[in-house]
mmCIF file of C-alpha atoms in Angstrom:
data_model
loop_
_atom_site.group_PDB
_atom_site.id
_atom_site.type_symbol
_atom_site.label_atom_id
_atom_site.label_comp_id
_atom_site.label_asym_id
_atom_site.label_seq_id
_atom_site.Cartn_x
_atom_site.Cartn_y
_atom_site.Cartn_z
ATOM 1 C CA MET A 1 105.413 -29.507 -143.726
ATOM 2 C CA SER A 2 107.915 -27.877 -141.428
ATOM 3 C CA PRO A 3 106.505 -26.261 -138.317
ATOM 4 C CA ILE A 4 106.228 -22.590 -138.006
ATOM 5 C CA ALA A 5 106.250 -20.573 -135.056
ATOM 6 C CA LYS A 6 103.904 -17.805 -134.833
ATOM 7 C CA PRO A 7 103.087 -14.691 -132.747
ATOM 8 C CA PHE A 8 99.773 -14.853 -130.809
ATOM 9 C CA ILE A 9 98.281 -11.331 -130.446
ATOM 10 C CA ASN A 10 94.971 -10.075 -129.557
ATOM 11 C CA GLY A 11 93.462 -13.739 -129.769
ATOM 12 C CA ARG A 12 94.733 -14.598 -132.910
ATOM 13 C CA TRP A 13 97.735 -16.259 -134.595
ATOM 14 C CA LEU A 14 99.695 -13.777 -136.984
ATOM 15 C CA SER A 15 100.031 -14.719 -140.593
ATOM 16 C CA PRO A 16 103.641 -14.208 -142.564
ATOM 17 C CA GLU A 17 102.080 -11.638 -144.817
ATOM 18 C CA GLY A 18 104.149 -8.408 -144.426
ATOM 19 C CA ARG A 19 106.598 -9.903 -141.834
ATOM 20 C CA ASP A 20 109.992 -11.293 -141.884
ATOM 21 C CA ARG A 21 110.333 -15.007 -141.779
ATOM 22 C CA LEU A 22 113.313 -16.655 -140.437
ATOM 23 C CA PRO A 23 114.677 -20.082 -140.316
ATOM 24 C CA VAL A 24 114.630 -22.316 -137.319
ATOM 25 C CA ILE A 25 117.993 -24.265 -137.216
ATOM 26 C CA ASN A 26 118.588 -27.581 -135.383
ATOM 27 C CA PRO A 27 121.934 -26.477 -133.718
ATOM 28 C CA TYR A 28 123.239 -29.894 -133.546
ATOM 29 C CA THR A 29 122.661 -31.086 -137.145
ATOM 30 C CA GLY A 30 122.651 -27.752 -138.800
ATOM 31 C CA GLN A 31 119.525 -28.727 -140.569
ATOM 32 C CA LYS A 32 116.625 -26.182 -140.905
ATOM 33 C CA ILE A 33 113.449 -27.672 -139.122
ATOM 34 C CA GLY A 34 111.004 -24.899 -139.557
ATOM 35 C CA GLU A 35 110.223 -21.112 -139.747
ATOM 36 C CA ARG A 36 109.403 -18.345 -137.256
ATOM 37 C CA ILE A 37 107.512 -15.294 -138.013
ATOM 38 C CA ILE A 38 108.926 -11.979 -136.576
ATOM 39 C CA CYS A 39 106.736 -9.268 -135.110
ATOM 40 C CA THR A 40 106.825 -5.700 -136.378
ATOM 41 C CA PRO A 41 106.788 -2.907 -133.820
ATOM 42 C CA ALA A 42 103.237 -2.443 -134.649
ATOM 43 C CA ASP A 43 102.447 -6.082 -133.672
ATOM 44 C CA VAL A 44 104.423 -5.456 -130.364
ATOM 45 C CA ASP A 45 102.195 -2.282 -129.718
ATOM 46 C CA GLU A 46 99.152 -4.372 -130.474
ATOM 47 C CA ALA A 47 100.018 -7.192 -128.010
ATOM 48 C CA LEU A 48 100.797 -4.529 -125.316
ATOM 49 C CA GLN A 49 97.395 -2.682 -125.846
ATOM 50 C CA ALA A 50 95.559 -6.255 -125.955
ATOM 51 C CA ALA A 51 97.292 -7.383 -122.753
ATOM 52 C CA TYR A 52 96.615 -3.853 -120.963
ATOM 53 C CA GLU A 53 92.983 -3.873 -122.166
ATOM 54 C CA ALA A 54 92.503 -7.459 -120.802
ATOM 55 C CA ARG A 55 93.919 -7.069 -117.342
ATOM 56 C CA GLU A 56 90.590 -6.339 -115.733
ATOM 57 C CA LYS A 57 88.730 -9.324 -117.373
ATOM 58 C CA VAL A 58 91.707 -11.708 -116.375
ATOM 59 C CA ALA A 59 91.534 -10.486 -112.683
ATOM 60 C CA ALA A 60 87.874 -11.222 -112.586
ATOM 61 C CA ILE A 61 88.484 -14.949 -113.485
ATOM 62 C CA PRO A 62 87.819 -16.636 -110.149
ATOM 63 C CA ALA A 63 90.636 -18.438 -108.410
ATOM 64 C CA TYR A 64 89.005 -21.784 -108.732
ATOM 65 C CA GLU A 65 88.692 -21.405 -112.340
ATOM 66 C CA ARG A 66 92.371 -20.253 -112.606
ATOM 67 C CA ALA A 67 93.353 -23.394 -110.565
ATOM 68 C CA ALA A 68 91.546 -25.851 -112.684
ATOM 69 C CA LEU A 69 92.827 -24.263 -116.054
ATOM 70 C CA LEU A 70 96.445 -24.671 -114.765
ATOM 71 C CA LYS A 71 95.940 -28.297 -113.425
ATOM 72 C CA ARG A 72 94.200 -29.161 -116.991
ATOM 73 C CA ALA A 73 97.246 -27.530 -118.612
ATOM 74 C CA ALA A 74 99.702 -29.908 -116.581
ATOM 75 C CA GLU A 75 97.472 -32.849 -117.707
ATOM 76 C CA ARG A 76 97.815 -32.120 -121.006
ATOM 77 C CA LEU A 77 101.429 -31.834 -120.975
ATOM 78 C CA LYS A 78 101.739 -35.273 -119.361
ATOM 79 C CA LYS A 79 99.754 -36.719 -122.403
ATOM 80 C CA GLU A 80 102.189 -34.976 -124.804
ATOM 81 C CA LYS A 81 105.317 -35.279 -122.922
ATOM 82 C CA GLN A 82 107.269 -37.720 -125.410
ATOM 83 C CA ARG A 83 106.343 -35.188 -128.324
ATOM 84 C CA LEU A 84 107.162 -32.259 -126.430
ATOM 85 C CA ALA A 85 110.704 -33.527 -125.335
ATOM 86 C CA GLU A 86 111.558 -34.447 -129.030
ATOM 87 C CA LEU A 87 110.473 -30.892 -130.359
ATOM 88 C CA ILE A 88 112.854 -29.203 -127.543
ATOM 89 C CA SER A 89 115.619 -31.772 -128.374
ATOM 90 C CA MET A 90 115.180 -30.783 -132.133
ATOM 91 C CA GLU A 91 115.109 -26.987 -131.672
ATOM 92 C CA ILE A 92 117.720 -26.556 -129.113
ATOM 93 C CA GLY A 93 119.856 -29.674 -129.699
ATOM 94 C CA LYS A 94 119.522 -30.892 -126.125
ATOM 95 C CA ALA A 95 119.845 -34.498 -125.282
ATOM 96 C CA PHE A 96 116.211 -36.443 -124.983
ATOM 97 C CA LYS A 97 116.774 -37.505 -121.537
ATOM 98 C CA ASN A 98 117.155 -33.926 -120.318
ATOM 99 C CA THR A 99 114.369 -32.551 -122.325
ATOM 100 C CA LEU A 100 112.031 -35.261 -120.960
ATOM 101 C CA GLU A 101 112.926 -34.185 -117.603
ATOM 102 C CA GLU A 102 112.322 -30.601 -118.450
ATOM 103 C CA VAL A 103 108.917 -31.509 -119.614
ATOM 104 C CA LEU A 104 108.353 -33.335 -116.332
ATOM 105 C CA ARG A 105 109.400 -30.415 -114.215
ATOM 106 C CA SER A 106 107.039 -28.290 -116.458
ATOM 107 C CA ILE A 107 104.193 -30.346 -115.381
ATOM 108 C CA GLU A 108 105.267 -29.975 -111.690
ATOM 109 C CA THR A 109 105.088 -26.089 -112.285
ATOM 110 C CA LEU A 110 101.906 -25.727 -113.797
ATOM 111 C CA GLU A 111 100.528 -28.171 -110.944
ATOM 112 C CA ILE A 112 101.960 -25.930 -108.301
ATOM 113 C CA SER A 113 100.818 -22.940 -109.834
ATOM 114 C CA GLY A 114 97.325 -24.228 -109.950
ATOM 115 C CA GLU A 115 97.500 -25.187 -106.273
ATOM 116 C CA GLU A 116 98.821 -21.534 -105.506
ATOM 117 C CA ALA A 117 96.214 -19.915 -107.398
ATOM 118 C CA LYS A 118 93.728 -20.698 -104.210
ATOM 119 C CA ARG A 119 96.379 -19.550 -101.710
ATOM 120 C CA LEU A 120 96.917 -15.945 -102.664
ATOM 121 C CA PHE A 121 95.416 -14.320 -99.385
ATOM 122 C CA GLY A 122 95.842 -11.056 -97.612
ATOM 123 C CA GLU A 123 96.342 -10.785 -94.060
ATOM 124 C CA THR A 124 95.115 -9.078 -90.960
ATOM 125 C CA LEU A 125 97.331 -7.071 -88.657
ATOM 126 C CA PRO A 126 96.833 -5.670 -85.198
ATOM 127 C CA GLY A 127 97.279 -2.189 -84.905
ATOM 128 C CA ASN A 128 98.428 -2.182 -81.383
ATOM 129 C CA ALA A 129 102.088 -1.824 -82.076
ATOM 130 C CA SER A 130 101.495 1.940 -81.832
ATOM 131 C CA PRO A 131 99.456 3.279 -78.915
ATOM 132 C CA ARG A 132 97.138 5.081 -81.644
ATOM 133 C CA GLY A 133 96.465 1.849 -83.062
ATOM 134 C CA VAL A 134 94.948 -0.051 -79.916
ATOM 135 C CA ASN A 135 91.584 -1.603 -80.669
ATOM 136 C CA ALA A 136 92.353 -1.314 -84.386
ATOM 137 C CA LEU A 137 92.957 -3.754 -87.161
ATOM 138 C CA ALA A 138 94.556 -3.413 -90.463
ATOM 139 C CA SER A 139 93.396 -5.550 -93.153
ATOM 140 C CA THR A 140 95.272 -6.306 -96.621
ATOM 141 C CA ILE A 141 94.118 -7.991 -99.758
ATOM 142 C CA ARG A 142 96.345 -9.225 -102.800
ATOM 143 C CA VAL A 143 95.191 -7.810 -106.262
ATOM 144 C CA PRO A 144 96.691 -8.452 -109.426
ATOM 145 C CA VAL A 145 99.416 -6.147 -110.868
ATOM 146 C CA GLY A 146 97.984 -6.114 -114.133
ATOM 147 C CA VAL A 147 100.519 -6.784 -117.240
ATOM 148 C CA VAL A 148 103.278 -9.165 -116.656
ATOM 149 C CA ALA A 149 106.102 -9.244 -119.411
ATOM 150 C CA ALA A 150 107.678 -12.831 -119.276
ATOM 151 C CA ILE A 151 111.075 -12.980 -121.187
ATOM 152 C CA THR A 152 112.792 -16.417 -121.226
ATOM 153 C CA PRO A 153 116.121 -18.034 -122.517
ATOM 154 C CA PHE A 154 116.537 -20.962 -124.642
ATOM 155 C CA ASN A 155 118.362 -23.343 -122.155
ATOM 156 C CA ALA A 156 115.250 -24.663 -120.370
ATOM 157 C CA PRO A 157 112.662 -22.976 -122.897
ATOM 158 C CA LEU A 158 109.218 -25.066 -121.733
ATOM 159 C CA ASN A 159 109.918 -24.820 -118.014
ATOM 160 C CA LEU A 160 110.852 -21.494 -117.842
ATOM 161 C CA ILE A 161 108.036 -20.087 -119.840
ATOM 162 C CA CYS A 162 105.798 -22.354 -117.494
ATOM 163 C CA HIS A 163 107.824 -20.753 -114.573
ATOM 164 C CA LYS A 164 106.625 -17.260 -115.524
ATOM 165 C CA ILE A 165 103.008 -17.678 -117.204
ATOM 166 C CA GLY A 166 102.009 -20.143 -114.561
ATOM 167 C CA PRO A 167 102.333 -18.147 -111.643
ATOM 168 C CA SER A 168 101.276 -14.951 -113.466
ATOM 169 C CA PHE A 169 97.891 -16.337 -114.417
ATOM 170 C CA ALA A 170 97.598 -17.944 -111.025
ATOM 171 C CA ALA A 171 97.635 -14.470 -109.719
ATOM 172 C CA GLY A 172 95.137 -13.090 -112.116
ATOM 173 C CA ASN A 173 97.360 -11.149 -114.493
ATOM 174 C CA SER A 174 97.605 -10.618 -118.111
ATOM 175 C CA THR A 175 100.733 -12.077 -119.528
ATOM 176 C CA ILE A 176 102.945 -10.680 -122.721
ATOM 177 C CA LEU A 177 105.573 -13.492 -123.472
ATOM 178 C CA LYS A 178 108.677 -13.052 -125.332
ATOM 179 C CA PRO A 179 110.540 -16.511 -125.735
ATOM 180 C CA ALA A 180 114.078 -16.771 -126.870
ATOM 181 C CA PRO A 181 114.340 -16.604 -130.637
ATOM 182 C CA GLN A 182 116.028 -20.033 -130.624
ATOM 183 C CA ALA A 183 113.061 -21.802 -128.833
ATOM 184 C CA SER A 184 110.016 -20.125 -130.697
ATOM 185 C CA LEU A 185 108.671 -23.554 -131.793
ATOM 186 C CA ILE A 186 108.041 -25.035 -128.582
ATOM 187 C CA ALA A 187 106.711 -21.897 -127.156
ATOM 188 C CA THR A 188 104.134 -21.769 -130.056
ATOM 189 C CA GLU A 189 103.220 -25.608 -129.439
ATOM 190 C CA LEU A 190 102.854 -24.896 -125.597
ATOM 191 C CA LEU A 191 100.404 -21.977 -126.157
ATOM 192 C CA THR A 192 98.496 -24.088 -128.854
ATOM 193 C CA LEU A 193 98.197 -26.707 -126.083
ATOM 194 C CA LEU A 194 97.014 -24.237 -123.499
ATOM 195 C CA LEU A 195 94.488 -22.440 -125.898
ATOM 196 C CA GLU A 196 93.079 -26.086 -126.510
ATOM 197 C CA GLU A 197 92.579 -26.796 -122.940
ATOM 198 C CA GLY A 198 90.349 -23.625 -122.503
ATOM 199 C CA TRP A 199 92.894 -20.996 -121.667
ATOM 200 C CA PRO A 200 91.554 -17.552 -122.018
ATOM 201 C CA GLU A 201 92.985 -16.001 -125.134
ATOM 202 C CA GLU A 202 92.875 -12.514 -123.510
ATOM 203 C CA ALA A 203 95.172 -13.733 -120.737
ATOM 204 C CA ILE A 204 98.169 -14.443 -123.042
ATOM 205 C CA ASN A 205 99.892 -12.553 -126.027
ATOM 206 C CA MET A 206 103.306 -13.959 -127.571
ATOM 207 C CA VAL A 207 105.627 -11.864 -129.429
ATOM 208 C CA LEU A 208 108.631 -13.409 -131.548
ATOM 209 C CA GLY A 209 111.695 -11.228 -132.003
ATOM 210 C CA GLY A 210 114.950 -10.170 -130.883
ATOM 211 C CA ALA A 211 116.481 -7.781 -128.599
ATOM 212 C CA GLU A 212 114.594 -4.520 -130.055
ATOM 213 C CA CYS A 213 111.205 -6.517 -129.491
ATOM 214 C CA GLY A 214 112.161 -7.103 -125.879
ATOM 215 C CA GLN A 215 113.268 -3.335 -125.186
ATOM 216 C CA GLN A 216 109.835 -2.179 -126.748
ATOM 217 C CA ILE A 217 108.006 -4.300 -124.109
ATOM 218 C CA VAL A 218 110.434 -3.536 -121.166
ATOM 219 C CA LYS A 219 110.112 0.169 -121.602
ATOM 220 C CA ASP A 220 106.371 0.479 -122.245
ATOM 221 C CA ARG A 221 104.312 2.231 -119.259
ATOM 222 C CA ARG A 222 101.452 -0.399 -119.788
ATOM 223 C CA VAL A 223 103.650 -3.300 -118.319
ATOM 224 C CA LYS A 224 103.842 -3.374 -114.489
ATOM 225 C CA VAL A 225 106.162 -6.373 -113.730
ATOM 226 C CA ILE A 226 109.024 -7.852 -115.805
ATOM 227 C CA SER A 227 110.340 -11.206 -115.257
ATOM 228 C CA PHE A 228 113.461 -12.030 -117.005
ATOM 229 C CA THR A 229 115.624 -15.162 -116.999
ATOM 230 C CA GLY A 230 118.892 -14.835 -119.017
ATOM 231 C CA GLY A 231 122.312 -13.148 -118.954
ATOM 232 C CA TYR A 232 123.575 -10.133 -116.803
ATOM 233 C CA MET A 233 124.276 -7.752 -119.611
ATOM 234 C CA ALA A 234 120.490 -8.209 -120.878
ATOM 235 C CA ALA A 235 119.216 -7.926 -117.440
ATOM 236 C CA GLN A 236 121.511 -4.699 -116.942
ATOM 237 C CA ASN A 237 119.869 -3.078 -120.147
ATOM 238 C CA ILE A 238 116.332 -4.150 -118.854
ATOM 239 C CA CYS A 239 116.914 -2.296 -115.598
ATOM 240 C CA GLN A 240 118.078 0.842 -117.587
ATOM 241 C CA LEU A 241 115.083 0.850 -119.695
ATOM 242 C CA ALA A 242 112.416 -0.216 -117.179
ATOM 243 C CA GLY A 243 111.573 2.842 -115.118
ATOM 244 C CA MET A 244 109.114 2.649 -112.371
ATOM 245 C CA LYS A 245 108.093 -1.266 -112.682
ATOM 246 C CA LYS A 246 108.907 -4.249 -110.572
ATOM 247 C CA VAL A 247 111.528 -6.271 -112.124
ATOM 248 C CA LEU A 248 112.415 -10.001 -111.282
ATOM 249 C CA LEU A 249 115.715 -11.232 -112.514
ATOM 250 C CA GLU A 250 117.144 -14.803 -112.495
ATOM 251 C CA LEU A 251 120.587 -14.442 -114.014
#
C-alpha cells in the first residue's frame, strides 16, 4: 500500500473523508509514490485552537522531561536512518548520500535541542548603572512564548523540521507545523516516530496544504512566533500578514 501523508490535529490523524487527496510524485522518476490529505480551513482553525489551548500544559513540562524526549527522538532517528533517508530520496528526488547526511544532521539537531532545553536561563543584572539603582538587582526569567508556527521548505525537509520543532519544544512551546507540500510524507513519518517515543500529542499539530493554509496560520493572532525557511517572495508575504508577531526568516 502506498504511504499517505496525513495532517495531525488535536491529538489525532485526520481521515481522507471530506478532504482533497493529492498524489505525491517522485520528481526524479515521475511515478506516483503516495498521497497527501489536504486540510480544510476548518482543519487549520482547529489546529490553531488546539495549539493555543495546549500552550500552558506544554510550558509546564519540566525541562528535564523535554530534554529526555528530544534525546529519545534523536536515538529513534539513529535506528531509522536508512529508511528515513530512502523516503526523502523517493519523495524529493535527492541523492541517497545527501539524504543520509541530512538524517545525521537531523539527529544532531534534536540532540543539541535536548541539551539546550536545560540551559534556558534568565539572568541577574546589577542596577547600579543608574544612581537610583544602587544596591538594587534586576532579575529576568525566560518563559515560553506560546504558539510557534513552523513553515518548512522541500530541499532539506527532515532537518529543517527538526531545526524548528526541536528548539520550540525545548523552550516549552506548542508548535503548529506546516511542511512543504512536496515533502509531506517525511513530515508524517517524523511525527509518527516522535509520538511513538512519547512526544506529547498536545505539543505538536501538523497541517498540510498550500499557500492559503500558510497564510491562515501566519495572520492568526493565536500564533506568537513564525519561523520560516524558504524564498524571498513568500517571506515578504509573511511579513505583510504577520502583524505584531516575532518573525524568524532563513531565506
